[in-house]
XYZ file of C-alpha atoms in Angstrom:
723
model
C 86.954 51.556 96.492
C 85.036 54.389 97.068
C 82.759 52.326 99.289
C 84.834 50.654 101.426
C 85.742 54.572 101.733
C 82.790 55.693 103.025
C 83.067 52.789 105.113
C 85.853 52.843 106.877
C 85.860 56.721 107.399
C 81.919 56.536 108.558
C 82.740 53.227 111.041
C 85.573 55.637 112.456
C 84.448 59.393 112.015
C 86.438 60.777 115.050
C 89.742 59.351 114.220
C 89.358 60.093 110.894
C 89.453 64.053 112.370
C 91.360 63.560 114.602
C 94.146 62.306 111.625
C 93.608 65.668 109.677
C 93.432 68.598 112.986
C 97.195 66.653 113.485
C 97.900 66.923 110.337
C 96.834 70.523 109.944
C 98.827 71.501 113.426
C 102.097 69.645 112.101
C 101.963 70.939 108.168
C 100.954 75.260 109.366
C 103.350 74.550 112.238
C 106.604 73.379 110.380
C 105.988 74.545 106.497
C 108.255 78.041 104.929
C 106.939 80.413 103.843
C 105.790 80.908 100.208
C 108.327 83.054 98.305
C 107.347 85.754 96.311
C 108.711 87.145 92.956
C 107.482 89.987 90.006
C 110.641 89.618 88.602
C 109.182 88.963 84.908
C 112.405 87.796 83.534
C 112.996 85.072 85.564
C 110.030 83.066 84.740
C 111.963 82.282 81.270
C 114.658 79.936 80.952
C 118.465 80.733 80.273
C 118.267 79.226 76.917
C 116.010 82.589 75.713
C 118.525 85.703 74.380
C 116.701 87.953 76.688
C 118.137 85.056 79.451
C 121.262 85.329 77.982
C 121.794 88.580 77.269
C 121.426 88.742 81.013
C 123.691 86.761 81.734
C 126.741 88.260 79.398
C 125.748 91.721 80.988
C 126.222 90.060 84.330
C 129.907 88.599 83.207
C 130.352 91.520 81.438
C 129.496 94.524 83.417
C 129.462 93.406 86.942
C 129.321 96.937 88.116
C 126.847 98.701 84.761
C 123.922 100.686 86.523
C 120.827 99.504 85.385
C 117.771 100.882 88.335
C 115.892 99.026 90.335
C 114.254 102.245 91.698
C 113.255 105.990 89.381
C 112.338 109.251 91.990
C 110.107 111.574 89.602
C 110.836 114.948 90.475
C 108.428 117.996 88.527
C 107.410 121.290 89.688
C 104.523 121.120 92.375
C 102.923 124.142 89.649
C 103.728 122.362 86.716
C 105.986 124.435 85.245
C 109.794 124.344 84.636
C 112.205 123.525 87.042
C 113.653 126.404 88.168
C 117.651 126.385 89.133
C 116.731 126.264 93.053
C 114.471 123.406 92.687
C 117.933 121.305 90.968
C 119.719 122.167 93.450
C 117.194 120.621 95.770
C 117.163 117.519 93.681
C 120.707 116.880 93.655
C 120.752 117.361 97.665
C 118.459 114.901 97.697
C 120.121 112.561 95.832
C 122.933 113.311 97.964
C 121.441 112.343 101.940
C 119.333 109.523 99.308
C 123.299 108.015 98.363
C 124.511 108.900 102.408
C 121.627 106.791 104.402
C 123.173 103.677 102.900
C 119.763 101.724 102.544
C 119.657 98.049 102.439
C 119.974 97.010 99.045
C 120.373 99.550 97.242
C 123.585 99.950 95.783
C 124.434 103.192 94.279
C 121.499 106.243 94.319
C 123.032 109.420 90.951
C 121.155 111.492 89.077
C 119.121 111.422 86.172
C 118.717 113.402 83.157
C 116.227 116.252 82.578
C 113.289 116.071 80.914
C 113.256 118.485 76.956
C 110.759 120.169 77.974
C 112.916 120.857 81.070
C 109.234 120.352 83.839
C 110.727 116.328 85.106
C 114.370 114.676 86.172
C 114.803 112.135 88.654
C 117.264 110.622 90.743
C 117.898 106.814 89.330
C 119.088 103.970 92.237
C 120.746 100.611 91.982
C 119.896 98.064 93.625
C 121.024 94.323 94.169
C 120.308 92.345 90.831
C 120.741 88.990 92.623
C 117.289 90.047 95.016
C 115.463 91.602 91.684
C 111.537 90.952 92.274
C 112.365 89.681 95.495
C 109.972 90.979 98.574
C 113.209 92.971 100.190
C 113.434 94.714 97.284
C 109.980 95.708 97.820
C 111.029 96.958 101.091
C 114.160 99.381 100.460
C 111.858 100.563 97.809
C 108.630 101.583 100.878
C 111.376 103.110 102.206
C 113.374 104.884 99.300
C 109.241 106.687 98.407
C 109.039 107.607 102.670
C 112.461 108.901 103.148
C 112.536 110.920 99.401
C 108.824 112.161 99.979
C 110.326 113.430 103.580
C 113.462 115.054 101.844
C 110.968 116.673 99.180
C 109.246 118.942 101.719
C 109.429 122.342 102.454
C 110.338 122.293 98.570
C 108.288 123.399 95.473
C 108.629 120.095 94.681
C 106.611 116.974 93.539
C 108.471 113.747 94.233
C 107.143 109.881 92.963
C 108.776 106.819 92.991
C 108.440 104.591 90.527
C 110.659 101.447 89.259
C 110.788 97.661 89.080
C 111.373 97.685 92.744
C 108.776 100.181 93.623
C 106.283 97.699 90.887
C 106.737 95.375 93.424
C 106.116 97.107 96.658
C 103.057 97.927 94.856
C 101.572 94.676 93.168
C 102.476 93.022 96.350
C 99.656 96.378 98.703
C 97.494 94.808 95.797
C 97.829 91.212 96.188
C 97.131 92.151 99.842
C 94.058 94.006 99.029
C 92.565 91.912 96.441
C 93.126 88.692 98.662
C 91.390 90.385 101.820
C 87.926 91.303 99.100
C 88.307 87.518 96.990
C 88.884 85.835 100.877
C 86.140 88.311 102.173
C 83.281 87.715 98.586
C 84.327 84.061 98.095
C 83.004 83.383 101.850
C 79.404 85.579 101.221
C 78.566 84.218 98.729
C 79.146 80.567 98.974
C 76.970 80.765 102.672
C 74.760 82.277 101.072
C 74.101 80.564 98.360
C 73.814 77.412 100.975
C 71.044 78.881 102.945
C 69.680 79.502 100.281
C 70.114 76.269 98.450
C 69.235 73.949 102.172
C 67.961 76.529 104.524
C 70.086 75.032 107.077
C 72.834 77.470 108.681
C 74.955 74.254 109.732
C 75.129 73.211 106.206
C 76.296 76.833 105.829
C 78.713 77.195 107.490
C 80.064 73.941 107.409
C 82.300 73.729 103.871
C 83.944 77.051 104.606
C 85.277 75.675 107.975
C 86.311 72.611 106.640
C 87.191 73.881 103.576
C 89.559 76.470 106.089
C 91.594 73.384 107.395
C 92.128 72.221 103.556
C 93.164 75.707 102.402
C 96.213 75.701 105.297
C 97.034 71.677 104.633
C 97.076 73.007 101.295
C 99.126 75.950 101.637
C 101.898 74.587 103.722
C 101.996 72.001 100.886
C 102.187 74.563 98.406
C 105.186 75.914 100.219
C 107.117 73.194 100.749
C 107.075 71.702 97.168
C 108.306 75.477 96.172
C 110.733 75.503 98.327
C 111.881 71.649 97.384
C 111.844 71.987 93.369
C 112.783 76.006 93.408
C 110.046 76.558 91.737
C 108.387 80.833 91.149
C 106.497 82.167 93.143
C 103.808 85.157 92.233
C 101.710 87.242 94.251
C 99.248 86.448 92.730
C 98.988 82.748 93.070
C 97.782 82.654 96.766
C 95.339 84.546 94.441
C 93.522 81.991 93.389
C 94.180 79.857 95.596
C 91.876 81.082 97.377
C 89.303 80.860 94.436
C 90.028 77.919 93.771
C 89.651 75.466 96.916
C 86.396 77.166 98.213
C 85.487 76.718 95.290
C 86.796 73.466 93.848
C 86.079 72.253 97.829
C 82.545 73.779 97.964
C 81.649 71.553 94.458
C 82.454 68.795 95.977
C 81.029 69.154 99.049
C 77.874 69.704 96.945
C 78.144 66.597 95.062
C 78.450 64.493 97.857
C 75.154 66.748 100.101
C 72.768 66.359 97.202
C 73.145 62.535 96.670
C 73.704 61.984 100.556
C 70.572 64.079 100.771
C 68.753 61.836 97.647
C 69.679 58.727 99.472
C 68.130 59.716 103.417
C 64.905 60.485 101.286
C 65.238 56.689 99.495
C 64.974 55.839 103.177
C 68.273 54.716 104.664
C 69.801 54.690 107.925
C 71.264 57.520 108.223
C 75.251 56.229 108.371
C 73.964 53.849 105.543
C 73.189 57.479 103.890
C 76.381 58.487 103.589
C 78.312 55.034 102.603
C 76.038 54.809 99.735
C 76.746 58.708 98.710
C 80.234 57.555 98.935
C 80.644 54.644 96.721
C 78.488 56.159 94.693
C 79.062 59.993 93.786
C 82.450 58.981 94.909
C 84.015 58.012 92.039
C 82.530 60.937 90.020
C 84.678 63.037 92.557
C 87.736 61.311 92.010
C 87.628 61.661 87.688
C 86.616 65.125 88.383
C 89.035 65.938 90.293
C 91.449 63.798 88.583
C 91.043 65.933 85.147
C 91.814 68.986 87.637
C 94.854 67.408 89.283
C 95.396 66.076 84.905
C 95.112 69.689 83.438
C 96.817 71.892 86.424
C 100.016 69.000 86.166
C 100.167 69.870 82.104
C 101.289 73.196 83.356
C 104.469 71.852 84.467
C 105.093 71.311 80.803
C 105.349 75.447 80.162
C 108.112 76.841 79.813
C 106.910 79.866 82.223
C 108.220 79.571 85.414
C 104.975 81.704 86.792
C 102.612 79.161 85.816
C 105.340 76.177 86.271
C 105.168 77.678 89.731
C 100.573 77.915 89.653
C 100.543 74.224 88.446
C 101.891 72.084 90.878
C 100.472 74.733 93.262
C 96.724 74.198 92.185
C 97.234 70.062 91.731
C 98.718 69.829 95.443
C 95.404 72.064 96.477
C 92.770 69.792 94.372
C 94.255 66.669 95.571
C 93.681 67.601 99.284
C 90.494 69.033 98.879
C 89.522 65.534 96.674
C 91.185 63.174 99.773
C 89.650 65.965 102.141
C 85.815 64.898 99.871
C 85.572 61.665 100.172
C 87.496 61.599 103.890
C 86.475 64.455 106.069
C 83.764 65.548 104.916
C 81.939 62.081 105.160
C 83.643 61.214 108.603
C 82.084 65.064 109.726
C 78.299 65.250 108.462
C 78.382 60.895 110.076
C 78.376 62.334 112.927
C 76.223 65.261 112.780
C 74.199 63.025 110.934
C 70.294 64.376 109.612
C 70.686 66.997 112.090
C 73.098 68.824 109.831
C 69.602 70.109 107.346
C 68.374 71.539 110.688
C 66.030 73.520 111.424
C 64.534 72.468 107.482
C 62.739 69.639 106.822
C 62.949 69.677 103.205
C 65.342 66.840 103.615
C 63.060 64.489 104.022
C 60.443 64.312 100.782
C 61.931 65.258 97.917
C 60.057 68.453 95.654
C 58.649 68.139 92.121
C 61.346 69.720 90.650
C 59.260 71.053 87.957
C 61.596 73.120 86.587
C 64.419 70.807 86.159
C 61.853 67.546 85.085
C 60.109 70.171 82.576
C 64.291 70.806 80.781
C 64.906 66.986 81.062
C 61.698 66.589 79.288
C 62.412 69.090 76.382
C 66.322 67.259 76.576
C 64.601 64.213 75.747
C 62.118 65.211 73.295
C 63.697 67.234 71.480
C 67.223 66.249 71.740
C 68.032 67.639 68.316
C 66.923 71.218 68.487
C 68.335 71.475 71.876
C 72.131 70.549 71.040
C 71.505 72.313 67.471
C 70.708 75.424 69.990
C 73.459 74.965 72.864
C 76.391 75.185 70.391
C 75.296 78.003 68.226
C 75.329 79.742 70.984
C 79.065 78.501 71.750
C 79.795 78.642 67.785
C 78.539 82.517 67.864
C 80.601 83.111 70.901
C 83.740 81.754 70.430
C 83.825 83.988 66.965
C 85.544 86.618 69.293
C 88.697 85.060 69.574
C 89.460 86.461 65.906
C 90.287 89.488 67.509
C 91.871 88.244 70.626
C 95.490 90.011 70.593
C 98.102 89.840 74.186
C 99.960 92.448 76.699
C 102.634 91.174 78.043
C 103.093 93.957 81.198
C 102.819 91.490 84.395
C 103.574 94.482 87.002
C 101.044 96.883 84.975
C 98.265 94.016 84.629
C 99.002 93.296 88.344
C 97.725 96.734 89.807
C 95.367 99.292 89.091
C 96.763 102.596 86.959
C 96.638 104.596 89.918
C 99.394 102.651 92.234
C 102.653 105.345 92.549
C 104.461 102.936 90.606
C 102.299 103.401 87.565
C 102.084 106.742 88.107
C 105.917 107.532 87.215
C 105.622 105.363 84.262
C 102.817 107.005 82.431
C 104.749 110.253 83.394
C 107.540 109.143 82.273
C 106.585 107.834 78.510
C 104.691 111.633 78.076
C 108.303 113.440 79.265
C 110.906 110.972 78.071
C 110.794 108.787 75.100
C 108.505 105.882 75.859
C 110.759 103.075 75.761
C 113.734 105.684 78.345
C 112.589 104.067 80.693
C 113.311 100.085 79.816
C 116.176 100.841 77.325
C 117.143 98.020 74.991
C 120.777 96.567 75.461
C 122.645 95.021 72.387
C 126.057 93.244 73.516
C 128.836 92.556 70.880
C 130.759 89.874 71.912
C 134.425 88.392 69.925
C 134.092 85.048 69.764
C 138.158 84.124 69.461
C 138.336 85.763 73.459
C 140.273 88.541 71.141
C 139.234 92.570 72.576
C 136.775 93.896 69.363
C 137.593 96.233 66.820
C 136.318 99.508 67.953
C 136.118 101.039 64.448
C 133.380 99.464 62.879
C 131.088 100.946 66.679
C 130.243 104.554 65.227
C 128.359 102.600 61.829
C 127.011 99.684 63.998
C 125.418 102.223 66.043
C 123.824 104.047 63.431
C 122.734 100.553 61.868
C 121.343 100.294 64.982
C 119.292 103.422 65.329
C 118.379 103.522 61.458
C 115.993 100.602 62.666
C 112.427 101.192 62.473
C 110.906 102.363 65.492
C 114.343 102.946 67.354
C 114.297 106.732 68.466
C 118.177 106.028 69.253
C 121.039 104.056 69.573
C 124.193 104.652 71.093
C 127.810 102.914 72.007
C 128.199 103.129 75.937
C 130.674 100.920 77.322
C 133.291 98.716 76.400
C 134.180 96.591 78.982
C 137.514 96.171 81.016
C 138.992 93.022 78.809
C 137.310 95.112 75.824
C 135.574 91.763 74.584
C 132.648 92.867 74.789
C 130.328 95.934 74.112
C 126.963 97.603 75.170
C 125.201 99.721 72.522
C 122.298 101.375 74.422
C 119.043 101.074 71.706
C 116.073 103.140 72.790
C 112.951 103.063 71.850
C 109.753 105.065 70.432
C 106.992 102.984 72.504
C 106.523 101.088 76.198
C 108.272 98.044 76.632
C 105.077 95.988 76.515
C 103.515 97.899 74.145
C 102.981 95.608 70.721
C 105.097 98.171 68.739
C 107.792 97.749 71.232
C 107.798 94.203 70.792
C 107.621 94.228 67.409
C 110.934 96.087 67.152
C 112.894 94.572 69.590
C 112.801 91.806 67.181
C 113.613 93.984 64.628
C 116.563 95.349 66.577
C 117.493 90.976 66.879
C 117.028 90.929 62.933
C 120.070 93.484 62.149
C 122.579 93.291 65.390
C 122.811 89.726 64.491
C 122.788 89.895 60.373
C 125.155 93.031 60.752
C 127.335 92.175 64.095
C 130.943 91.890 62.014
C 132.784 89.079 61.413
C 134.094 87.223 64.902
C 131.709 89.048 67.005
C 127.806 87.951 68.450
C 125.203 90.350 69.264
C 122.808 89.100 71.873
C 119.553 91.266 72.387
C 118.431 92.558 76.526
C 116.755 94.824 77.899
C 112.289 94.855 78.625
C 111.503 94.566 75.430
C 113.627 91.087 74.520
C 112.430 89.491 77.390
C 108.438 89.997 76.632
C 109.701 89.181 73.222
C 110.627 85.391 74.503
C 107.772 85.433 76.786
C 105.345 85.611 73.595
C 107.480 82.584 72.225
C 107.444 80.760 75.468
C 103.315 81.605 75.314
C 103.437 80.382 71.945
C 105.523 77.031 72.741
C 103.233 76.563 75.519
C 99.956 76.276 73.462
C 101.059 73.624 70.967
C 102.015 71.759 74.166
C 100.300 72.025 77.202
C 97.082 72.138 74.977
C 96.797 69.282 73.788
C 98.810 67.333 75.690
C 96.328 68.431 78.695
C 93.308 67.364 76.828
C 94.788 63.909 76.045
C 95.245 63.222 79.943
C 91.784 64.141 80.412
C 90.079 62.142 77.632
C 92.016 59.697 78.774
C 90.294 60.208 82.446
C 86.605 60.315 80.458
C 87.287 57.001 78.401
C 88.579 54.773 82.414
C 85.567 56.682 84.195
C 83.096 55.785 81.212
C 84.780 52.603 79.911
C 83.540 53.959 76.337
C 86.025 55.449 73.314
C 83.298 57.653 71.546
C 81.927 59.778 74.800
C 85.559 60.900 75.440
C 85.613 63.047 72.042
C 82.445 64.571 71.629
C 83.309 65.096 76.194
C 86.755 67.420 75.249
C 85.107 68.634 72.637
C 82.392 70.031 73.770
C 84.332 71.643 76.540
C 87.357 72.746 74.200
C 83.985 74.310 72.076
C 83.293 76.244 75.935
C 86.805 77.653 75.546
C 86.484 78.682 72.752
C 83.240 80.921 73.614
C 84.815 81.910 76.699
C 87.904 83.638 75.160
C 85.884 85.574 72.323
C 83.399 86.327 74.764
C 85.929 88.130 77.425
C 87.693 89.783 73.646
C 84.739 91.419 73.099
C 84.046 92.466 76.062
C 87.781 93.991 77.161
C 89.043 94.003 74.412
C 85.973 95.365 71.636
C 84.006 97.094 74.532
C 86.719 98.395 76.884
C 88.815 99.241 74.273
C 92.112 97.979 75.980
C 94.653 96.853 73.450
C 94.996 93.202 74.505
C 94.532 90.290 77.457
C 96.889 89.492 79.610
C 99.248 86.643 78.240
C 98.908 83.635 80.019
C 94.682 84.232 79.691
C 94.120 81.873 77.360
C 96.613 79.473 79.187
C 94.958 79.582 83.194
C 91.510 79.911 81.153
C 91.906 76.857 78.320
C 92.755 74.349 82.602
C 90.037 76.245 84.155
C 87.129 75.815 81.874
C 88.233 72.667 80.060
C 89.364 70.611 84.159
C 86.790 72.551 85.784
C 84.607 72.041 83.388
C 84.935 68.437 82.863
C 83.655 68.179 85.565
C 79.688 69.405 84.917
C 79.925 67.036 82.030
C 81.283 63.910 84.435
C 78.402 64.270 87.686
C 75.547 64.153 84.098
C 76.897 61.741 81.992
C 77.850 59.491 85.289
C 73.992 60.245 86.488
C 73.020 59.614 82.596
C 74.938 56.196 82.595
C 73.057 55.467 85.931
C 69.761 55.751 84.957
C 70.600 54.420 81.459
C 72.134 51.016 84.149
C 68.053 51.232 84.985
C 66.630 49.756 82.265
C 65.653 53.295 80.489
C 67.083 54.943 76.914
C 68.557 56.800 75.915
C 66.063 60.062 75.859
C 65.177 59.252 78.321
C 68.326 58.255 80.253
C 68.800 61.563 79.918
C 66.254 63.166 80.384
C 66.159 61.531 84.061
C 69.425 62.714 84.135
C 69.239 66.743 83.953
C 65.769 66.696 86.535
C 68.413 64.546 89.440
C 71.600 65.818 88.591
C 70.776 69.447 87.403
C 69.730 71.098 90.274
C 72.672 70.114 91.920
C 75.320 70.641 88.446
C 73.636 74.235 88.867
C 74.075 75.239 92.844
C 77.888 74.053 92.419
C 78.246 75.959 89.036
C 76.562 79.035 90.414
C 78.720 78.712 93.877
C 81.803 78.096 91.632
C 81.613 80.492 88.864
C 79.969 83.342 91.979
C 83.245 82.558 93.607
C 85.747 82.883 90.421
C 84.304 86.176 89.815
C 85.237 87.447 93.215
C 88.656 87.775 91.802
C 87.325 90.907 89.940
C 87.072 92.935 92.717
C 91.087 92.736 93.015
C 91.360 95.753 91.623
C 94.252 94.542 88.749
C 93.539 93.728 85.033
C 94.769 90.854 85.479
C 92.582 89.265 87.969
C 89.983 90.858 86.798
C 90.218 89.290 83.707
C 90.872 86.515 84.995
C 88.111 85.999 87.292
C 85.221 87.482 84.739
C 86.960 84.695 81.504
C 86.914 81.547 84.567
C 83.399 82.924 86.079
C 82.194 82.595 82.799
C 83.451 79.491 81.039
C 82.666 77.769 84.109
C 78.585 79.096 83.861
C 79.105 78.507 80.267
C 80.211 74.297 81.369
C 77.483 74.598 83.842
C 74.354 76.048 82.125
C 75.223 75.412 78.349
C 76.880 71.902 78.326
C 76.318 69.903 80.895
C 72.812 70.503 81.124
C 71.894 70.863 77.627
C 75.248 70.349 74.663
C 75.938 66.527 76.286
C 72.795 65.694 77.397
C 71.332 66.070 73.907
C 74.605 64.775 72.303
C 74.147 61.352 74.656
C 70.938 60.770 73.432
C 71.285 61.375 70.114
C 74.199 59.058 70.065
C 72.485 56.166 72.283
C 73.880 52.883 72.849
C 76.549 53.543 70.686
C 78.325 56.492 72.941
C 79.497 54.080 75.426
C 80.985 51.536 72.410
C 82.834 49.508 72.733
C 81.975 48.999 76.305
C 78.247 48.356 77.326
C 78.247 50.751 80.672
C 74.847 51.664 79.315
C 73.067 48.611 79.593
C 70.736 47.849 82.780
C 72.807 45.586 86.170
C 70.990 42.792 88.226
C 69.332 44.591 91.427
C 71.881 43.793 93.856
C 71.139 43.091 97.928
C 71.311 45.500 100.639
C 74.105 45.615 102.172
C 74.967 47.229 105.584
C 77.796 49.449 107.325
C 81.820 46.838 106.916
C 79.645 44.240 104.771
C 82.103 42.941 100.989
C 82.653 46.497 98.594
C 80.464 46.945 96.092
C 80.135 50.087 93.447
C 76.545 49.650 93.577
C 73.568 51.163 96.153
C 72.476 49.159 97.454
C 69.139 50.688 98.542
C 66.184 51.662 96.111
C 63.957 54.626 96.704
C 60.479 53.553 95.491
C 60.576 55.360 92.275
C 63.218 52.920 91.012
C 65.987 54.817 90.468
C 69.385 54.609 92.441
C 70.640 57.488 94.825
């Protein structure tokens, strides 16, 4: 099949390129804009208690005041607020309300802090648009206006709250995307120049993948709108890295094989057909593993991951199609001039380094497997210290952003949980009015829960069927202590609810509690499903039952080593309380799926060498000698491009950038280079049971472009190797 694709593309390169350009223009011109949502509650399904509580609040208390923005005031000299200062705050609050800013429903004064140094203005926005860009726009206007109104006073004012966090997250994301984009371009360009010493070849993948990126982003926007998926600004940053990193990987897989076939004496166009015919299966299998793993995220209960999975799957699918059609078409048009001005493509260098590594694996496979496995196991021990954090807003931007400064200052000036109180909604189950005589006792029981600062009955709806009890925790909403405390609040709220009533606990800590439960659900479903599907792809590619088991086990060990190293770096060395909650899921999929790419490339080459009649150990050594440079180059570029995410300046992308780049480096330079080939050499022919995929084939006759399809290369090089 892949030889037929190569034949068609090489025979009609211009039409192939034109088709891609037409598709790019049509999709980009008609695609909707990609929405963004920073509201954590929108990531959970309706079945969770925190979401049921939010829905109940909408029905029972439609006019309830829930601030989306908080203007925090303090004196410029840091002293206690004077009577004049309080008059200025009242004036500013009144004038803000009179401006009738879009999305703003109410502007009311807040209570001063106990030490008298701070006070607030609370701003309510339309809850239906929580987390949407229009509220970030409203926060920008509010921030500018409140600072302007405070001029000429002794007050310093900052704007925080969820809408301000959405604005700061948006700004941080734009800056991060720019830095990631520039870093990715520079790394790919410089690395390809060093490897090939050919400017055309260094620039070509950036141009071609740019076209692929435009098409992929358009298709993702279509899918997001069609299926009503949630989007988050971090996805755009991840997409840049995935498209250019994975696209460059497939470009390198193809170009290394194309150069090898030219060195073996193939005519240029035939060399491209042979390259696609031979390496196309490895590229398609590698991409298939990545796509399947990303699609497994559709099983996630979190809207953020549900959207990310299909988005990344679409991106890799478009990249795969480009790798088998667009790239071969363009390179076949240019021909060997793509390597200009270098002449090293004409003759094969000694490759002494990889040849020596190959001989080492061939001679001592047991020692190689033991040492590389020991490194992975040692790093994996760090998993024992793993903790999760759940504040997506603060994880998506630096702590120096204004909304984060407000959050930190409010924790010091007020009760740590005051910025995001917990609400317990007590409703009658029979539709009759509640007996309010027991409200004080119920509030006292809630207030006595360990971790609760205060609890009071706040309001009852007009029908008298639902009461809202405001519970203020002692801890900031996203901390482990707050999440544990809200769990205890739930237990008491449910157990002590009067007969004929039902209690639901809402608020940010309750949402984080449910996110924790959702992530644990994803660990039990997404992980095994992704692993099983990747094993199926490996089994189909290798026609083996044995090899997929130790290949997926080795990649799983690589995941453990990556998570362990990330825990040690960020939790132990930097003293962070934990890693972002979705990091293990994302890391698993990237490291397992993309890491499998290199295992596939190496094991496919090992099988190819075995089919030449070589014994398992010799085949492993030769595979490392000839596929090693490809894996090293691709692994370095992909790891380096993911590392650019650390430039974004926020903890989520910094942790993700380090973890994924480290995992890919482990996959390329430990697993694919040493662990996998040495294990295969030790297992021998049994690795291919029940088939005989490693047995020698009869030599095939030379084929030209347009000849009958055959998955074997037509031309052998003087050393007897296949291209």
